[in-house]
PDB file of C-alpha atoms and ligand atoms in Angstrom:
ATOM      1  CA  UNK A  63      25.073  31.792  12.837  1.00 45.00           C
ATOM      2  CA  UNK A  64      21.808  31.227  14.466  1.00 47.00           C
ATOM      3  CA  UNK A  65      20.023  32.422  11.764  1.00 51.00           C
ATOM      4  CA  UNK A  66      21.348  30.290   9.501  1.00 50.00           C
ATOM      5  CA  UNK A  67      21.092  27.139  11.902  1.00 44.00           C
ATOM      6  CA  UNK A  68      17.407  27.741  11.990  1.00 42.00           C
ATOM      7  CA  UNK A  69      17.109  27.641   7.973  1.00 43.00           C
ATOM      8  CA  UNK A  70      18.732  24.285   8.116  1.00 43.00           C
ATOM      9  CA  UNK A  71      16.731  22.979  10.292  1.00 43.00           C
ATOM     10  CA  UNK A  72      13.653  24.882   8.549  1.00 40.00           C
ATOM     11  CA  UNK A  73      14.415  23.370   5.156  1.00 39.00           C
ATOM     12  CA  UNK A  74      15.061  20.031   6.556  1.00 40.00           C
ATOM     13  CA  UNK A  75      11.615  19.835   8.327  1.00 39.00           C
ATOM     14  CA  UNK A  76      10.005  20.777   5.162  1.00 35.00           C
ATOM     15  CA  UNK A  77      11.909  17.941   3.178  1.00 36.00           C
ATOM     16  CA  UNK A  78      10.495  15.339   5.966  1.00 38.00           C
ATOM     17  CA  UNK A  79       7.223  16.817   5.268  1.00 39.00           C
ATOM     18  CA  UNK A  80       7.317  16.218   1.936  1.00 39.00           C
ATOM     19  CA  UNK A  81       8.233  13.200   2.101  1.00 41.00           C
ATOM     20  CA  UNK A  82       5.621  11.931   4.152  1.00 48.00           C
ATOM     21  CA  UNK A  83       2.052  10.825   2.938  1.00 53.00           C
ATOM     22  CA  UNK A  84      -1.143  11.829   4.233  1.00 69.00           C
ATOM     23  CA  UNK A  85       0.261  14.775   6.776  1.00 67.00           C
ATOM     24  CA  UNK A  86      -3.399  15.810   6.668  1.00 83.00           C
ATOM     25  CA  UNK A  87      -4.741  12.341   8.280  1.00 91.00           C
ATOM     26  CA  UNK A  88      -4.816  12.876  11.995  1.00 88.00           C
ATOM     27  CA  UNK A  89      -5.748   9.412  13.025  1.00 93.00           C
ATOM     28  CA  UNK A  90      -2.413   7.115  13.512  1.00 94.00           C
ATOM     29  CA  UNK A  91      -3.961   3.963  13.161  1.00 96.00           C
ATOM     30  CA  UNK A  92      -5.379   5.490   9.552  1.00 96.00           C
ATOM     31  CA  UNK A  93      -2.042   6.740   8.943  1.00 95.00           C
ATOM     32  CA  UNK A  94      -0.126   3.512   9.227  1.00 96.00           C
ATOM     33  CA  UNK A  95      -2.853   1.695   7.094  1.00 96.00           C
ATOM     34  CA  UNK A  96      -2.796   4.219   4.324  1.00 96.00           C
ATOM     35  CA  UNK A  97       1.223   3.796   4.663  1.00 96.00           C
ATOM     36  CA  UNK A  98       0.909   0.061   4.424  1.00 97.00           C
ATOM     37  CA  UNK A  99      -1.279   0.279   1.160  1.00 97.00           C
ATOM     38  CA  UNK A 100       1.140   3.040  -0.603  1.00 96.00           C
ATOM     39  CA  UNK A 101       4.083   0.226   0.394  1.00 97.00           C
ATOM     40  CA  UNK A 102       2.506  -2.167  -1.839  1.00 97.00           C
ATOM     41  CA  UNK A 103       1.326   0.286  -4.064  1.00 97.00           C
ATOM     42  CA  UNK A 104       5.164   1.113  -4.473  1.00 97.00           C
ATOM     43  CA  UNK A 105       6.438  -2.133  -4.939  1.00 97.00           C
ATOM     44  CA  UNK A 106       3.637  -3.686  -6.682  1.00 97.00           C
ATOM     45  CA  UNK A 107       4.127  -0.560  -9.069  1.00 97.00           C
ATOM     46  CA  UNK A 108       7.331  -1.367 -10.200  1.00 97.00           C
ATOM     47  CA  UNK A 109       6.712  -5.048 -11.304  1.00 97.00           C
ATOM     48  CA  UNK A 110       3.482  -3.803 -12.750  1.00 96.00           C
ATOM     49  CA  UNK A 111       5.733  -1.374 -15.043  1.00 96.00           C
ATOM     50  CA  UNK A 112       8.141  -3.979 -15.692  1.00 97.00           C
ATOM     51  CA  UNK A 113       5.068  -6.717 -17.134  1.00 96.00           C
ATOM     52  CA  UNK A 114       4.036  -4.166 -19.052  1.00 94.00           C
ATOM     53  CA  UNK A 115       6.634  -2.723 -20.800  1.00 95.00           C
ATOM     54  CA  UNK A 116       6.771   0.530 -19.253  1.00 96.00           C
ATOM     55  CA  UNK A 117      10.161  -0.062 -17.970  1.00 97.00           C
ATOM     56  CA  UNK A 118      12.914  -1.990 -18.341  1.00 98.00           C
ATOM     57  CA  UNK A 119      13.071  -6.125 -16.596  1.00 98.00           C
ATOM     58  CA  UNK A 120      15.473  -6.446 -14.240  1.00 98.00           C
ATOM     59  CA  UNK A 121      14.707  -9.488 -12.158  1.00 98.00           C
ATOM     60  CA  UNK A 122      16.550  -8.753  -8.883  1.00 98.00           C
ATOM     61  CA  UNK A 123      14.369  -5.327  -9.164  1.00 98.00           C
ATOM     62  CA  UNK A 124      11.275  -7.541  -9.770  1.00 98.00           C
ATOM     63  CA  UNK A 125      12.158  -9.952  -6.582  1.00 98.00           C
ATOM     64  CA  UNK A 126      12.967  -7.051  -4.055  1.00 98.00           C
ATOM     65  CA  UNK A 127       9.431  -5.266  -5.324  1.00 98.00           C
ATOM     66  CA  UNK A 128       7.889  -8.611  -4.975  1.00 98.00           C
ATOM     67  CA  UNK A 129       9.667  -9.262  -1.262  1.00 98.00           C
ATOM     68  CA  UNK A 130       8.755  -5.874  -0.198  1.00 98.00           C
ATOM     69  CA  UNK A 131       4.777  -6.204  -1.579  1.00 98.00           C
ATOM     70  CA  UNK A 132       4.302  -9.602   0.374  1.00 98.00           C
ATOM     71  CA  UNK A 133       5.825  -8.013   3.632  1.00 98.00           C
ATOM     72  CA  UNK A 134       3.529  -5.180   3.175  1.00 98.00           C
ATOM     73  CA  UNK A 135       0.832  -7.280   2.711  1.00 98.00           C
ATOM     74  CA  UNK A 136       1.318  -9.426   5.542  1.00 98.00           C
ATOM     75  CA  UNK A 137       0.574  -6.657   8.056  1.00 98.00           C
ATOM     76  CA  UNK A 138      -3.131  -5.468   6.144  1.00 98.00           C
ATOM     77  CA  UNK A 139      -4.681  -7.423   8.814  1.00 98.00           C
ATOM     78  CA  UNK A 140      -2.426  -6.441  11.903  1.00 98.00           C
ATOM     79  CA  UNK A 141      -2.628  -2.419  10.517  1.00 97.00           C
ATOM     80  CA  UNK A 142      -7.006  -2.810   9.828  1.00 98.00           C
ATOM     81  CA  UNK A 143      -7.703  -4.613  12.729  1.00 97.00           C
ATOM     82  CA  UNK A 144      -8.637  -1.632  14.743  1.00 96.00           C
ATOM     83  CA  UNK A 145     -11.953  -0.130  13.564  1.00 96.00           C
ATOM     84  CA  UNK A 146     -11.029   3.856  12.916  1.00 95.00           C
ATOM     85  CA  UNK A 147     -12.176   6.549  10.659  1.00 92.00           C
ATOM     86  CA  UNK A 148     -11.098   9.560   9.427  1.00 93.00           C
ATOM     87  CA  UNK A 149     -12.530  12.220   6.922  1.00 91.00           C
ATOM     88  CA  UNK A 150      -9.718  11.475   4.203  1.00 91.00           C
ATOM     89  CA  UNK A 151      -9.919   7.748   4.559  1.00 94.00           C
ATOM     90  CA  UNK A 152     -11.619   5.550   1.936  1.00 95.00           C
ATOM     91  CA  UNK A 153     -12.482   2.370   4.046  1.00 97.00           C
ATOM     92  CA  UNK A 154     -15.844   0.883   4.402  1.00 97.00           C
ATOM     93  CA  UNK A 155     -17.321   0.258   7.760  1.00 96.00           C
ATOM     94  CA  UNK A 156     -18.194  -3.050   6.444  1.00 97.00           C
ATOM     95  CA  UNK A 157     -14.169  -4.104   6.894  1.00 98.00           C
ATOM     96  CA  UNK A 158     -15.163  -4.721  10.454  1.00 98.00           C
ATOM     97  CA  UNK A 159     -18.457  -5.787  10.111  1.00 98.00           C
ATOM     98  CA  UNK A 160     -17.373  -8.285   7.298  1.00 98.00           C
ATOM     99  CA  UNK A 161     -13.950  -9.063   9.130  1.00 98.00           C
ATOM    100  CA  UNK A 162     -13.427 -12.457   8.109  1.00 98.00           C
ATOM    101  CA  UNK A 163     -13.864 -12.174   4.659  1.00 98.00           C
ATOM    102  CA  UNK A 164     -11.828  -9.059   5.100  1.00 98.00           C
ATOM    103  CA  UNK A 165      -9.180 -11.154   5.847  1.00 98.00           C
ATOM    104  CA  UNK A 166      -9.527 -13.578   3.243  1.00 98.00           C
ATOM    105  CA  UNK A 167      -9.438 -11.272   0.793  1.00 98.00           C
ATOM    106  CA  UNK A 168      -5.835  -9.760   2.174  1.00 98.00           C
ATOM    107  CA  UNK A 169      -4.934 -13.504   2.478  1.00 98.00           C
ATOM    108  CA  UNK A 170      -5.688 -13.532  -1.374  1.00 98.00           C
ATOM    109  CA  UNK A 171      -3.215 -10.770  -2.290  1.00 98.00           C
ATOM    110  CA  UNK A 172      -0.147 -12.731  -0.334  1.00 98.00           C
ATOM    111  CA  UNK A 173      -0.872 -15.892  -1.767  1.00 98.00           C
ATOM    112  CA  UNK A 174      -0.907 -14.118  -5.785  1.00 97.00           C
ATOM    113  CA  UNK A 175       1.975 -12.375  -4.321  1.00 98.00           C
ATOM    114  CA  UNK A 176       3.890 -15.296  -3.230  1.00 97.00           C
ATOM    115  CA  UNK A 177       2.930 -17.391  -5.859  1.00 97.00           C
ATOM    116  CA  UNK A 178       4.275 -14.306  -8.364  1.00 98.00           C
ATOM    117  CA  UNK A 179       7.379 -15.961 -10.508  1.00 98.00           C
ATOM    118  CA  UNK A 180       9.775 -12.978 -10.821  1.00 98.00           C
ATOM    119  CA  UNK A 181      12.458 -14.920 -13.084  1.00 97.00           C
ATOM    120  CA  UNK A 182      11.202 -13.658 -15.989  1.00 97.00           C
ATOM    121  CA  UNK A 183       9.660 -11.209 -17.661  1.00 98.00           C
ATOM    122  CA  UNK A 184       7.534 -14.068 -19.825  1.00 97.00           C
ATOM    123  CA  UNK A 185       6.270 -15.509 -16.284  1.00 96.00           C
ATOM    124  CA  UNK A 186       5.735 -12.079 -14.422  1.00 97.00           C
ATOM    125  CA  UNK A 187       3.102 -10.856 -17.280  1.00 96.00           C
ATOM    126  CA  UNK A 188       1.736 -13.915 -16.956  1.00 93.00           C
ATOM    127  CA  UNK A 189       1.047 -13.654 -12.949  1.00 94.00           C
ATOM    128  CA  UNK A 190       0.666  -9.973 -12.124  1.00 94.00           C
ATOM    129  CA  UNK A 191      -2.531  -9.624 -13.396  1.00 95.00           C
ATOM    130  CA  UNK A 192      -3.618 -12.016 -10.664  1.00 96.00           C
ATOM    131  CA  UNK A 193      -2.187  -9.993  -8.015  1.00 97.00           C
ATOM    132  CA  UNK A 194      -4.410  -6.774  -9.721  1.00 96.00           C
ATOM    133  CA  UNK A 195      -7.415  -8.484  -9.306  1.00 97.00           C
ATOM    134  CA  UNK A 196      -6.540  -9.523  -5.733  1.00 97.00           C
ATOM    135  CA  UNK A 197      -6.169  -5.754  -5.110  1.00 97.00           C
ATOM    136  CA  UNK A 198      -9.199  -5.328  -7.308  1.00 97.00           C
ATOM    137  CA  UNK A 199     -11.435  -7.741  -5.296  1.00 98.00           C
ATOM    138  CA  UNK A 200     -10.693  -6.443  -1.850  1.00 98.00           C
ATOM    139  CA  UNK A 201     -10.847  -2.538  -3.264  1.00 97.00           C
ATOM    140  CA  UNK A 202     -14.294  -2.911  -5.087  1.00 97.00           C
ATOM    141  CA  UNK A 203     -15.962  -4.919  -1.852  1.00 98.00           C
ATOM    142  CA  UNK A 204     -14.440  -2.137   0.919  1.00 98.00           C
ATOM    143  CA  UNK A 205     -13.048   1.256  -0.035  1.00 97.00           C
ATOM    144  CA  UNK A 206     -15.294   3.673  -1.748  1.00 93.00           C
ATOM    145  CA  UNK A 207     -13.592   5.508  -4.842  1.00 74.00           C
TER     146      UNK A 207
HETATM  147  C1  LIG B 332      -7.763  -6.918   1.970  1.00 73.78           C
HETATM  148  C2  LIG B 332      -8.125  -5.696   1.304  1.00 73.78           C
HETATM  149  C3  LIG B 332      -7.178  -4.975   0.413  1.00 73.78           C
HETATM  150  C4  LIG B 332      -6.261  -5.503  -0.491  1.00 73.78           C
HETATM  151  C5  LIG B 332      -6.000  -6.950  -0.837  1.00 73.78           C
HETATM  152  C6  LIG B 332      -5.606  -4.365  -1.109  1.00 73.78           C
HETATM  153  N1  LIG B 332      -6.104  -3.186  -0.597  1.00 73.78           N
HETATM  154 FE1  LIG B 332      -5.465  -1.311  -1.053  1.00 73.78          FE
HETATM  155  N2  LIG B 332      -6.819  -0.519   0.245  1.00 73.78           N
HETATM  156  C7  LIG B 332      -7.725  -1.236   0.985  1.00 73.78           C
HETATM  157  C8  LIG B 332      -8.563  -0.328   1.748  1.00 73.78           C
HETATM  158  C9  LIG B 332      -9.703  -0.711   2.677  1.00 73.78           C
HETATM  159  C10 LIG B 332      -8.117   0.985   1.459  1.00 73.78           C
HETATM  160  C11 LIG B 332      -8.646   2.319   2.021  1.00 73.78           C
HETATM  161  C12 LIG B 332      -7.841   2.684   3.279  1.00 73.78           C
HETATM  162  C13 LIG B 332      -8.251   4.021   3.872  1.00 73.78           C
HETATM  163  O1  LIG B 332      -8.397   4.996   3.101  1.00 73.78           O
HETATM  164  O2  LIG B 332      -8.423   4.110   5.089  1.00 73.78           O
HETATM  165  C14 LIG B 332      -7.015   0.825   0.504  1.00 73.78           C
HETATM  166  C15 LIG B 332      -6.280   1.859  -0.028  1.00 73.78           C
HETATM  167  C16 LIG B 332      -5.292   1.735  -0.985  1.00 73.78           C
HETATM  168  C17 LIG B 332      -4.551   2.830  -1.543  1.00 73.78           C
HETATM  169  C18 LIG B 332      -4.706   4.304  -1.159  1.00 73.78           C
HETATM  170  C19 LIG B 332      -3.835   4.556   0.067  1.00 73.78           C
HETATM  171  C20 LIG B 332      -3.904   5.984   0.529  1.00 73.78           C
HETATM  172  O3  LIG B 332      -2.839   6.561   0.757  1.00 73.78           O
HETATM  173  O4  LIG B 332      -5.010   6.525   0.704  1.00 73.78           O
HETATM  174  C21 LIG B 332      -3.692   2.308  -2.479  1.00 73.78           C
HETATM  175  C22 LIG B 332      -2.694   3.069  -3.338  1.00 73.78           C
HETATM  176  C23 LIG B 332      -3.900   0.882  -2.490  1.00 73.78           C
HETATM  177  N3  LIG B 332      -4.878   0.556  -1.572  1.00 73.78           N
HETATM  178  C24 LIG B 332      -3.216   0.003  -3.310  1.00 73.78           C
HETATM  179  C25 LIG B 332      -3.380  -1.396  -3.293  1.00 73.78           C
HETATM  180  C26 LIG B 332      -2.718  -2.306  -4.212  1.00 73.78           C
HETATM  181  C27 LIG B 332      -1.782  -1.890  -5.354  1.00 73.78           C
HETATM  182  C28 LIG B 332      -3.099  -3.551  -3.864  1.00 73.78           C
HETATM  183  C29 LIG B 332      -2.677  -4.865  -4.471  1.00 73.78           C
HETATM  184  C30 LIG B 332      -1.298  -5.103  -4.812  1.00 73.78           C
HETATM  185  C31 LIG B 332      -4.024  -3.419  -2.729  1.00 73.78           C
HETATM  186  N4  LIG B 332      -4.175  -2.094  -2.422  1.00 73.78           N
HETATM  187  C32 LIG B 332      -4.639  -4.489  -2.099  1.00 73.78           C
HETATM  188  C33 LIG B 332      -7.852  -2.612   1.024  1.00 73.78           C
HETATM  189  C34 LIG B 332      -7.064  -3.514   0.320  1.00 73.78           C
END
């Protein structure tokens, strides 16, 4: 009996860890920033597949991705603000030197976001793009690749 308890519990603990992203980063506050990017990442992932044929349009899909994405977004500045490194982490130093633009740039990606029409597949091809470069813009000024 208490043999197999322990393998339940044992093979649940390994799902969780599975699950979660970056186990290996030890620093929270560069945990819950790399969790805030793989959010959008997510999200903006499925409307990218959507505009570009990979999969099939489904607008309620495409809004929920979109809704998620712009909630994710909203917290880059609240989840960055706190200068920390850590050896897996691929942000600049210059985030915090540069802070304002920083923030600009994040205030880029919710307004592409926001201003993302979802309706159909016509207009989301037409907009994502916009929201790549926004990524694009803040990626190529402060994380290294
Ligand atoms: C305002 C700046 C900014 C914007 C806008 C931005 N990112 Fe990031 N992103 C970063 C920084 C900085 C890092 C590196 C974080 C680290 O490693 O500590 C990062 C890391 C990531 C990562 C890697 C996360 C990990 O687990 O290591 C992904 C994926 C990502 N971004 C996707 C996106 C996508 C997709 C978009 C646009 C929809 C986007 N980002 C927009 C700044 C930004």
């Amino acid at each position: 009996m208490k043999r197999q308890f322990l393998t339940l519990v044992t093979g649940a603990a390994l799902l969780a860890g599975g699950a979660m992203a970056h186990e290996d980063v030890e620093n929270p506050t560069v945990k819950a920033r790399m969790e805030v990017m793989e959010t959008i990442r997510d999200n903006f992932g499925t409307i990218a597949s959507m505009a570009q044929g990979k999969t099939a349009f489904d607008a309620a899909a495409a809004a929920n991705a979109k809704a998620a994405a712009l909630e994710a977004s909203t917290d880059i500045t609240t989840v960055f603000e706190t200068e920390a490194m850590d050896p897996k982490s691929e942000a600049k130093p210059e985030i915090w030197t540069n802070w304002d633009d920083f923030a600009d740039k994040a205030a880029a990606l919710e307004t592409s976001l926001s201003g993302l029409d979802t309706e159909s597949l016509e207009a989301m091809k037409a907009g994502f793009r916009t929201v790549a470069g926004a990524c694009g813009a803040c990626h190529k000024a402060y994380r290294t690749e």
